[in-house]
Short mmCIF file of C-alpha atoms and ligand atoms in Angstrom, two decimals:
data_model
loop_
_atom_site.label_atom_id
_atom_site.label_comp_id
_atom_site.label_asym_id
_atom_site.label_seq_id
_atom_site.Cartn_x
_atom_site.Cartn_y
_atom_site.Cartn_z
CA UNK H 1088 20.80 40.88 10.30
CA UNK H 1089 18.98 44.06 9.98
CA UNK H 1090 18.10 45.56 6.78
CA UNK H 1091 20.71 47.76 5.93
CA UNK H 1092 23.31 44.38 6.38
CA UNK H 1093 20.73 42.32 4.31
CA UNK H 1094 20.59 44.10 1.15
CA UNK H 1095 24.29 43.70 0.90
CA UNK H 1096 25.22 40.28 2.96
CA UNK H 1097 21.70 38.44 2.49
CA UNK H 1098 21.80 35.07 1.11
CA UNK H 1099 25.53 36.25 -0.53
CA UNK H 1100 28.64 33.75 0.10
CA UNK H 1101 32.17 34.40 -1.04
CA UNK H 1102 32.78 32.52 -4.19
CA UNK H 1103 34.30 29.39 -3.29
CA UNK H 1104 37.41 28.66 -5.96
CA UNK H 1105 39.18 32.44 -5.54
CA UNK H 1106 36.90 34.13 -2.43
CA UNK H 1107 35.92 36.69 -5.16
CA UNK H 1108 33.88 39.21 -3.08
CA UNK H 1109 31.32 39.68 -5.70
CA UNK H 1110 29.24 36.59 -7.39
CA UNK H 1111 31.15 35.99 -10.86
CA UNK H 1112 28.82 36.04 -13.69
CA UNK H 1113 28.38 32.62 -14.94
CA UNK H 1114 28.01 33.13 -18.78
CA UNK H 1115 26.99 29.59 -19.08
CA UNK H 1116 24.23 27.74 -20.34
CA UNK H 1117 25.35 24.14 -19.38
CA UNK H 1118 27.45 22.91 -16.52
CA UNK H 1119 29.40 19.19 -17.22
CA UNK H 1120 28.39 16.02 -15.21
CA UNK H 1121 30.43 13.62 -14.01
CA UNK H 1122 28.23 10.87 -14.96
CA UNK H 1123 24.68 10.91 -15.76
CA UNK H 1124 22.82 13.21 -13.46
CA UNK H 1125 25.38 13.25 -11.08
CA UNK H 1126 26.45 17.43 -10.76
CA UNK H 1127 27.55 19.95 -8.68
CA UNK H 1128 23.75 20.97 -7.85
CA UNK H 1129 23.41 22.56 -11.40
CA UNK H 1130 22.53 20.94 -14.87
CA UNK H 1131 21.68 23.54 -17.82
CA UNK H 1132 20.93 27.22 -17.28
CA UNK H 1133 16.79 27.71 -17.65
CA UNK H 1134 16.69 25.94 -13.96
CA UNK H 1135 19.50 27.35 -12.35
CA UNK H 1136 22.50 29.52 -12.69
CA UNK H 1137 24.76 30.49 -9.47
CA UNK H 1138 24.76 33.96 -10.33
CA UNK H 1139 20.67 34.19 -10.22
CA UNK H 1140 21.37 31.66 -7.38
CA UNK H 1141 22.86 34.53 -5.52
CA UNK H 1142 20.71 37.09 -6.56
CA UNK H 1143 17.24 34.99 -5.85
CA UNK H 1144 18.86 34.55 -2.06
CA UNK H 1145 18.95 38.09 -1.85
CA UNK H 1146 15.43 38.35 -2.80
CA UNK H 1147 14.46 35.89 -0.55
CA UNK H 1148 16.44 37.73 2.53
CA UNK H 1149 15.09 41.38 1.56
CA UNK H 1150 12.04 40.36 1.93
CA UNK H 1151 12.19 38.24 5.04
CA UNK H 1152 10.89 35.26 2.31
CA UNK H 1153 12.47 31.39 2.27
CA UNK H 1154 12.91 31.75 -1.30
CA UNK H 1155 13.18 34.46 -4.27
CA UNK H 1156 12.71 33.73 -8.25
CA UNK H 1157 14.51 36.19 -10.52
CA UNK H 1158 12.55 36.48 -14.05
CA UNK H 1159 13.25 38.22 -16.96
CA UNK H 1160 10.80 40.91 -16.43
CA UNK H 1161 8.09 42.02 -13.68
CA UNK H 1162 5.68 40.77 -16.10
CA UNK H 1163 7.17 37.51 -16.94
CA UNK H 1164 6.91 37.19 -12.33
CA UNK H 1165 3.13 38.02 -12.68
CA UNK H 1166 2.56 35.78 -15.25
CA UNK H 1167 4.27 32.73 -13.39
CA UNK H 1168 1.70 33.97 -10.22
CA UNK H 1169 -1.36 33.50 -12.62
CA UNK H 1170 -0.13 30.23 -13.66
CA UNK H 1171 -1.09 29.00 -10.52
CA UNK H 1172 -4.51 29.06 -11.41
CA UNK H 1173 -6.63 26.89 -13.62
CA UNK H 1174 -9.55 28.18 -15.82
CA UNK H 1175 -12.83 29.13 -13.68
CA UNK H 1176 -10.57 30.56 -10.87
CA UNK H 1177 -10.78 34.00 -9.80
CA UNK H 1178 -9.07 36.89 -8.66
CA UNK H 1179 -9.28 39.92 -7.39
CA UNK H 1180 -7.44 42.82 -7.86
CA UNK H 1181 -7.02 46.58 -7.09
CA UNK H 1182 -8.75 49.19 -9.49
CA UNK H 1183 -5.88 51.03 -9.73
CA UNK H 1184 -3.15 48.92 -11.04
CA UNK H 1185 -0.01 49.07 -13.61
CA UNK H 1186 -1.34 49.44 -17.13
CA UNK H 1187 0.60 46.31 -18.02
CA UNK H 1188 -0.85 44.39 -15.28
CA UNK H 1189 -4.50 45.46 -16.35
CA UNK H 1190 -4.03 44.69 -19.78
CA UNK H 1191 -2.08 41.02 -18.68
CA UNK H 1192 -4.91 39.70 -16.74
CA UNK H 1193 -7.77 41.58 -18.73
CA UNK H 1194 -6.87 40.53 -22.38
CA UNK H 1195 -3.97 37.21 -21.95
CA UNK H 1196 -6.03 35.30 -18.81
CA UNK H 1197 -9.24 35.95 -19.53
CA UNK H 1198 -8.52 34.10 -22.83
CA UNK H 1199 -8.05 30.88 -20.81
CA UNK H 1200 -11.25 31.14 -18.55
CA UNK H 1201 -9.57 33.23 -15.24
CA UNK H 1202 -12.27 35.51 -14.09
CA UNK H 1203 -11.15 38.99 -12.88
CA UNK H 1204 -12.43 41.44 -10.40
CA UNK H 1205 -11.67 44.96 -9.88
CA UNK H 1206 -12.43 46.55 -6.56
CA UNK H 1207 -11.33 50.00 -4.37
CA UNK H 1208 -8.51 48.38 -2.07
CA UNK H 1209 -8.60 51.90 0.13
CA UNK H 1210 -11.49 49.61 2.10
CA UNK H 1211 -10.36 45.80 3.04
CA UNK H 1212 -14.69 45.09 3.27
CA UNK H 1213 -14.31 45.66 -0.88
CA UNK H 1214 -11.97 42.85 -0.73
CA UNK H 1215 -13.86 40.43 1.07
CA UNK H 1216 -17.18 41.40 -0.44
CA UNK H 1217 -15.90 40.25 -3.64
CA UNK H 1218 -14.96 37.07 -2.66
CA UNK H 1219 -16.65 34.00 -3.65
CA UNK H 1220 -16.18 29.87 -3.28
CA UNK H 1221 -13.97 30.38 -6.74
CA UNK H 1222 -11.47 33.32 -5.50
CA UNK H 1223 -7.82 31.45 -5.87
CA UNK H 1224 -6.16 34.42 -5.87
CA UNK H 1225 -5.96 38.94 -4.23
CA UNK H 1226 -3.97 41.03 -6.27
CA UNK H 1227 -2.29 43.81 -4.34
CA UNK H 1228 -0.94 47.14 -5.74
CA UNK H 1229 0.45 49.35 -2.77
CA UNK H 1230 1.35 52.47 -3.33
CA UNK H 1231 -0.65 52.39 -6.46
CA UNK H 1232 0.04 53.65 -9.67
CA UNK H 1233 -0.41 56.16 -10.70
CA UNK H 1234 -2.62 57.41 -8.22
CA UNK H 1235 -0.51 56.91 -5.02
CA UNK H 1236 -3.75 54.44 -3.13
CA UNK H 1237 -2.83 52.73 -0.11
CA UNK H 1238 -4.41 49.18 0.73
CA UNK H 1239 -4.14 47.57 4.51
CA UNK H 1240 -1.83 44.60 3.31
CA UNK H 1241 -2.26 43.31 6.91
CA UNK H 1242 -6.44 43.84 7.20
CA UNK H 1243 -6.98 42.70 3.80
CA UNK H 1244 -4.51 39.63 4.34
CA UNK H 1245 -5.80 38.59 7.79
CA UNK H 1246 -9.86 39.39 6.19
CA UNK H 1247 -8.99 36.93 3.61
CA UNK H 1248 -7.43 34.24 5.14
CA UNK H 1249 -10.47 34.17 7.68
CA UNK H 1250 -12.62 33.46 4.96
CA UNK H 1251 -11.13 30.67 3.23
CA UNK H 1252 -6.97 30.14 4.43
CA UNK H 1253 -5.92 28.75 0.79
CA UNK H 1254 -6.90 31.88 -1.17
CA UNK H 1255 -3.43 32.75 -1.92
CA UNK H 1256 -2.32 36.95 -1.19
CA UNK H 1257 -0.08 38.40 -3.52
CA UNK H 1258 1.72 42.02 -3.20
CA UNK H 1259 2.96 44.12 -6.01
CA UNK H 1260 5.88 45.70 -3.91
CA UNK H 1261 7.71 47.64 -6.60
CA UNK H 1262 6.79 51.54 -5.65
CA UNK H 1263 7.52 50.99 -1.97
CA UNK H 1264 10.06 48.15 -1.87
CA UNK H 1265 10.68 45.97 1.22
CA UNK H 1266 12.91 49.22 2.40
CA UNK H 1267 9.65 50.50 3.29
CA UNK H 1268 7.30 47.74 3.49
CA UNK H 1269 7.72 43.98 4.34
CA UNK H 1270 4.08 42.22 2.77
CA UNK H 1271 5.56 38.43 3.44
CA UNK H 1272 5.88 39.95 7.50
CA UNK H 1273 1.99 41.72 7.00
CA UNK H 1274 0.60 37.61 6.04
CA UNK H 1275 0.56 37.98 2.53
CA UNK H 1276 2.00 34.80 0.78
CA UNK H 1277 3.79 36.44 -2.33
CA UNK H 1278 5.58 39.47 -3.28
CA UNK H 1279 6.20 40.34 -6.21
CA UNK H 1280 8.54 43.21 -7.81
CA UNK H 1281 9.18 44.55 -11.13
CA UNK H 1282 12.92 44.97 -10.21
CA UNK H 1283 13.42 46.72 -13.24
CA UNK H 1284 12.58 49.94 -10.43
CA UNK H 1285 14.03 50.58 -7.46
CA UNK H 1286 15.63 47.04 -6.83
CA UNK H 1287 18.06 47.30 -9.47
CA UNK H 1288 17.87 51.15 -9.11
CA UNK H 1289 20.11 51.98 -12.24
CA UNK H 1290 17.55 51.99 -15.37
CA UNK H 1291 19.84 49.49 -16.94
CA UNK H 1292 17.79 46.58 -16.50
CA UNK H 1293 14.19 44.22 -17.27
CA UNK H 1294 13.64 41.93 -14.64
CA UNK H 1295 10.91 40.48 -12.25
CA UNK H 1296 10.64 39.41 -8.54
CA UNK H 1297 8.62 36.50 -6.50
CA UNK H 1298 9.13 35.68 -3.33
CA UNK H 1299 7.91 33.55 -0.87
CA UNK H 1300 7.93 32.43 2.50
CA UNK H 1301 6.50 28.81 2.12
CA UNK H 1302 8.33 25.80 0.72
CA UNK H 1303 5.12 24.65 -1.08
CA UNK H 1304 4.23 27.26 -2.75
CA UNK H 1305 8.25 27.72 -3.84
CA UNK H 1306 8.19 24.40 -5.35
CA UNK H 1307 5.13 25.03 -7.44
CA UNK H 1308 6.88 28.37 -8.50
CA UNK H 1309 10.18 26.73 -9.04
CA UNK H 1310 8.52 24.69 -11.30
CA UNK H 1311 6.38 26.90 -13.49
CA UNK H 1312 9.57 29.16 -14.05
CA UNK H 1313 11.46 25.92 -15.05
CA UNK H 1314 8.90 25.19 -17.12
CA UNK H 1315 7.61 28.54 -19.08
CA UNK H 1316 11.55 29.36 -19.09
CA UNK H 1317 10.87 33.27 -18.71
CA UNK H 1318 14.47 33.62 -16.24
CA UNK H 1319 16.63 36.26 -15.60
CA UNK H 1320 20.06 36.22 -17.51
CA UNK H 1321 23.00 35.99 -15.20
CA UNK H 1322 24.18 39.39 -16.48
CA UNK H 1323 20.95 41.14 -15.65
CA UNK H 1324 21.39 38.96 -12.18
CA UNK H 1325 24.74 40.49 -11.29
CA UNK H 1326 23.59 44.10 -12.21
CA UNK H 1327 20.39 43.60 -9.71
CA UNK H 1328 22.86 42.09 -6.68
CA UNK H 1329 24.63 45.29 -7.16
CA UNK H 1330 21.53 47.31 -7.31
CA UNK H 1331 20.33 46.02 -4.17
CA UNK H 1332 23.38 46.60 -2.08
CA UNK H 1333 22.55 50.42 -2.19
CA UNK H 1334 18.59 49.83 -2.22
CA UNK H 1335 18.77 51.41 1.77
CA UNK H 1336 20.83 54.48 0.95
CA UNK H 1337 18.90 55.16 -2.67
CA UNK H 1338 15.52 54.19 -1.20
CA UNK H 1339 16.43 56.98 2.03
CA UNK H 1340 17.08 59.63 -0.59
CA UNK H 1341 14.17 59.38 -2.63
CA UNK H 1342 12.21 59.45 0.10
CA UNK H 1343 13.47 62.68 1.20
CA UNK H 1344 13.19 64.26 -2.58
CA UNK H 1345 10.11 62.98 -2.37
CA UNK H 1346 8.39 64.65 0.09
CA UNK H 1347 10.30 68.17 -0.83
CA UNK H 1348 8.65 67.29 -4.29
CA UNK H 1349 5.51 66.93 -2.83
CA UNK H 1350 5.79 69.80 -0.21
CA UNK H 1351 6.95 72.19 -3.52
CA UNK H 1352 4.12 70.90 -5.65
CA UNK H 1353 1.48 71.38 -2.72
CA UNK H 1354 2.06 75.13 -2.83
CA UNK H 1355 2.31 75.67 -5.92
CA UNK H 1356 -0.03 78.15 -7.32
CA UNK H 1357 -0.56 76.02 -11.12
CA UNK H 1358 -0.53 72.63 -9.42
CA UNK H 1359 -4.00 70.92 -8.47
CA UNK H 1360 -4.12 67.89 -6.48
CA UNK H 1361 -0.76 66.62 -5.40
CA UNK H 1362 -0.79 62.39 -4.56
CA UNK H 1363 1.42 61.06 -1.95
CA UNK H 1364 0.85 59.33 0.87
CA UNK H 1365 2.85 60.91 3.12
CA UNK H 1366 0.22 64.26 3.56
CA UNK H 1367 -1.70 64.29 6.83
CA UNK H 1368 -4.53 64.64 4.25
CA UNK H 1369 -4.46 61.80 1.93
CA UNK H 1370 -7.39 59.12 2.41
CA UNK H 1371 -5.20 56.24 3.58
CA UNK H 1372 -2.62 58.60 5.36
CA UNK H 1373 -3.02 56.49 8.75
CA UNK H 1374 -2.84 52.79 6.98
CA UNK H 1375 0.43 54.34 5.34
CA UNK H 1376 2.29 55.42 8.04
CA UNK H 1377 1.39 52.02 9.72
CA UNK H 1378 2.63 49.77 7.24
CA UNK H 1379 5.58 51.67 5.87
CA UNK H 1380 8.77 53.11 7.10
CA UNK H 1381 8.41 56.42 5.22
CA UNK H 1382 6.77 57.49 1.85
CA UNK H 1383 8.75 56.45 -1.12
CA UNK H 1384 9.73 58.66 -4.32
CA UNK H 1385 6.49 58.18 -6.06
CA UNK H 1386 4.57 62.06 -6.61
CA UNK H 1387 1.33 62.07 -8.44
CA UNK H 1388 -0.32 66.05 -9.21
CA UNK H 1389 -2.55 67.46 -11.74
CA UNK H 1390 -2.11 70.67 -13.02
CA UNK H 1391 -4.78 73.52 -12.75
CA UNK H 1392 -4.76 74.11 -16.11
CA UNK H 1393 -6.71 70.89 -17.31
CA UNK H 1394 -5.62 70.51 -20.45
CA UNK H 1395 -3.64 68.61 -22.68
CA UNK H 1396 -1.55 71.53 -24.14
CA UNK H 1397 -1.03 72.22 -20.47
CA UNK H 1398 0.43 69.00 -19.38
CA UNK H 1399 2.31 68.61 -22.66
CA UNK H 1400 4.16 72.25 -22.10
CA UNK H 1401 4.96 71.32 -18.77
CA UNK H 1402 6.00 67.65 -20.20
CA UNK H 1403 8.09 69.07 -22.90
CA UNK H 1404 10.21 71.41 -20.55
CA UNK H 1405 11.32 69.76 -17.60
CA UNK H 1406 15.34 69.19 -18.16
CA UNK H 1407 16.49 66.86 -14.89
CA UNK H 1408 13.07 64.58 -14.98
CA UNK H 1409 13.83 63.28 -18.36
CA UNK H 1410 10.25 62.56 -19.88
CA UNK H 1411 10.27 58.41 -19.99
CA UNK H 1412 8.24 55.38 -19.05
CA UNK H 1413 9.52 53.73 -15.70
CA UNK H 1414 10.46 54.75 -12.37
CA UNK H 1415 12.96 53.55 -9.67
CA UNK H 1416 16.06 54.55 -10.99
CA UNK H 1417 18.54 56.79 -9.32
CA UNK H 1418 17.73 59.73 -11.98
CA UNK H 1419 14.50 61.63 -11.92
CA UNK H 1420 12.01 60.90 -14.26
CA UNK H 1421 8.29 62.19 -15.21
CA UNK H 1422 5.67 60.55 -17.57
CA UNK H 1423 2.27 60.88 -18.80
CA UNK H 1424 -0.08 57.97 -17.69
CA UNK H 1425 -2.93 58.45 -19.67
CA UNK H 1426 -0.41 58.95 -23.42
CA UNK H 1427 2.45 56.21 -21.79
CA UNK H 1428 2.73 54.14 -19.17
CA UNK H 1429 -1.58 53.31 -19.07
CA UNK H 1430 -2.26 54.34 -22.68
CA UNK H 1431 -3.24 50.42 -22.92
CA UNK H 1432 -6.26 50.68 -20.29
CA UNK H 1433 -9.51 51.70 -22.41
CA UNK H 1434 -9.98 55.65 -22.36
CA UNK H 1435 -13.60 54.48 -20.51
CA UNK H 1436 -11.59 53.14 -17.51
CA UNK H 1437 -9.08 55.79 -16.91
CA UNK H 1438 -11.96 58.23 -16.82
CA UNK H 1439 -13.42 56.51 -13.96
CA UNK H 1440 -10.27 56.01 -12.11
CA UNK H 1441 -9.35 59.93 -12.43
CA UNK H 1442 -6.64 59.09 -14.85
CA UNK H 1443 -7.06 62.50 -17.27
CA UNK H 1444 -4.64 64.73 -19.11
CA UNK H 1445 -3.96 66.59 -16.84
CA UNK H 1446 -2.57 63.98 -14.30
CA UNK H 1447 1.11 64.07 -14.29
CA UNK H 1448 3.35 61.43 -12.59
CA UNK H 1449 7.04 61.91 -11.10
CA UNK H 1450 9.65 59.23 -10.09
CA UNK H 1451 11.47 61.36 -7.69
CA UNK H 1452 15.33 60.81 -7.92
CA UNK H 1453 18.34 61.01 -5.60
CA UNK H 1454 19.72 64.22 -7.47
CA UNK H 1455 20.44 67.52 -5.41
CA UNK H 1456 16.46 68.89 -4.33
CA UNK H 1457 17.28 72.23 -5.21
CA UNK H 1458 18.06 71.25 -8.80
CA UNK H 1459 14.95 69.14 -8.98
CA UNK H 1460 12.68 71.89 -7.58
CA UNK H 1461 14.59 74.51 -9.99
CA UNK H 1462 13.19 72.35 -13.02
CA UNK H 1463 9.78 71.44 -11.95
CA UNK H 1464 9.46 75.39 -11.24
CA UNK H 1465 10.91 76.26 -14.25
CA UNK H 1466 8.81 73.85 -15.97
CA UNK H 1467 5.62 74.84 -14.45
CA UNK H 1468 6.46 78.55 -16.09
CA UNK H 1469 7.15 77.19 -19.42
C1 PLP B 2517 6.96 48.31 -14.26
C2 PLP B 2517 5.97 47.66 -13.41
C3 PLP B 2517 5.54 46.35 -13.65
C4 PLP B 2517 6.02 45.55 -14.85
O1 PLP B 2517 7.38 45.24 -14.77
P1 PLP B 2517 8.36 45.09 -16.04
O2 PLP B 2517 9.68 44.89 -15.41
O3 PLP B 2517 8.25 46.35 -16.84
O4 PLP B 2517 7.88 43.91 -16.81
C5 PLP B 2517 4.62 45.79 -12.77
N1 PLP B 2517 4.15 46.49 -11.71
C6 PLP B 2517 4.54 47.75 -11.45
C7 PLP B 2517 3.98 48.47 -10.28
C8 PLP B 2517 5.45 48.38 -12.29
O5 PLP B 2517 5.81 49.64 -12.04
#
């Protein structure tokens, strides 16, 4: 199956009892036995449920994986990852990653001994240069946020492995999605999504992503979700399934909005320095356009005008990008990184990443581009 049949036939089976086309929710949280431990393959609801059953073999199929885990949030799938580890282990990560993720492995897992580095993914050396005989664990963020960086999932992967093969690789795929970029096929070992975004596409859901491509590792995953309990409700699970059927058709429109956002914002005589990844010019222009498809709906700028009554005017007066955190869904939306969606990274640290007032970020939506450009002009002349 290609893609475009995956995200709507992968890992799906009609329903057996009525050949209902879509997965009925199963609003369960038990299922009987015949005798004890002797069941239809499910027992009680925190280990499995058919309807994340189906949704966790769609995971698994979109991203060319063996096996997907649906959690109750993207964070809730990070923190399963870090549970992998035991205290004295250590990982390393980008230095430009979601607030949330920062703040999770800076202030929960340093609490129980996990050491953490931070290093510039734009060069795979950084990654290896960091390693030492206690690295467990390389945390990727690709496209980053909010500052649209682009690390060589394939270099740094292949870099690692060659240095020790059981530090484990793990991808943060939400901002590209496996519509544009397949980590599992570039030799990492996880992905992971907050599919909260683009996977479920709609803004009407939490929910978090693993998958994986080795039964091992699965098993170890399997259990740790078993055993924390943080799973995906089977509503939540039918909502994503749907999502996902349209991920190729949503994921082809943002990307063209996304570049006309980028192209408007490039020439526009108030805006500064526009992020994507998609300009000839952009650092890691060459390392994007080998390891994705196209460039995704993510636009980073700042404004000329460097201050904070600048970027609030412009904040305050866009109508279609409805000022709110998240991104991914199929309506546009803008935020302010350094008063929302990083406001928990110490001021020190967003300084040094170039995270300022004056840094705006847009999740580009599938809207008409001529209404989108309309407001962001309009917006811009407030
Ligand atoms: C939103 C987000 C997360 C966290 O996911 P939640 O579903 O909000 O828990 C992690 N990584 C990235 C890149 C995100 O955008």
């Amino acid at each position: 199956m290609k893609f475009n049949t995956k995200t709507i036939h992968g890992g799906q089976k009609l329903e057996e009892a009525t050949g209902s086309v879509m997965p009925p929710v199963f609003l369960t949280s038990t299922f009987a036995q015949t005798s004890p431990g002797k069941h239809k393959g499910y027992a009680y609801g925190r280990g499995t449920n058919p309807t994340r059953t189906a949704l966790e073999n769609s995971f698994a199929a979109i991203e060319n994986g063996t096996h997907g885990f649906a959690f109750s949030s993207g964070m809730a799938a990070i923190d399963c990852v870090l549970r992998l580890l035991k205290p004295g282990d250590e990982v390393i990560a980008g230095d430009d990653l979601y607030g949330g993720t920062y703040r999770m492995f800076t202030r929960l897992f340093k609490k129980y001994g996990l050491e953490f580095s931070f290093v510039n993914m734009n060069f795979s050396e950084n990654v290896t240069a960091a390693i030492t005989e206690n690295t467990k664990l390389v945390w990727i963020e690709t496209p980053t946020n909010p500052l649209m960086k682009i690390a060589d999932i394939e270099s740094i992967s292949s870099s690692v492995k060659a240095i020790n093969t059981s530090i484990l690789v793990a991808v943060d795929n939400t901002f590209a999605t496996p519509y544009l970029q397949k980590p599992l096929d570039l030799g990492a070992d996880i992905v992971m999504h907050s599919a909260t975004k683009y996977l479920g596409g709609h803004s009407d859901l939490i929910m978090g992503a693993l998958m994986v491509k080795e039964a091992e590792l699965a098993k170890e995953l399997h259990f740790i979700q078993f055993a924390a309990g943080a799973i995906a409700a089977p509503m939540d699970s039918f909502l994503a399934i749907r999502g996902i059927k349209t991920l190729h058709v949503r994921m082809q429109r943002h990307c063209e909005n996304g570049k006309a956002v980028a192209d408007f914002l490039k020439n526009h005589p108030k805006v500064g320095e526009v992020y994507y990844p998609g300009f000839d010019d952009h650092p890691n222009h060459d390392i994007a356009k080998k390891q994705m498809k196209d460039f995704g709906g993510m636009v980073s700028f700042r404004l000329k005008d460097q201050s904070k009554a600048a970027a609030f005017q412009f904040l305050e007066n866009t109508h279609i990008f409805t000022l709110a955190e998240s991104l991914g869904g199929v309506e546009s939306l803008v935020n302010h990184p350094v008063t929302m969606s990083h406001a928990s990274i110490p001021q020190k640290e967003l300084l040094k990443a170039g995270i300022t007032n004056s840094l705006i970020r847009l999740s580009v939506g599938i809207e008409n581009v001529e209404d989108l450009l309309e407001d962001l002009e309009h917006a811009l002349n407030a």
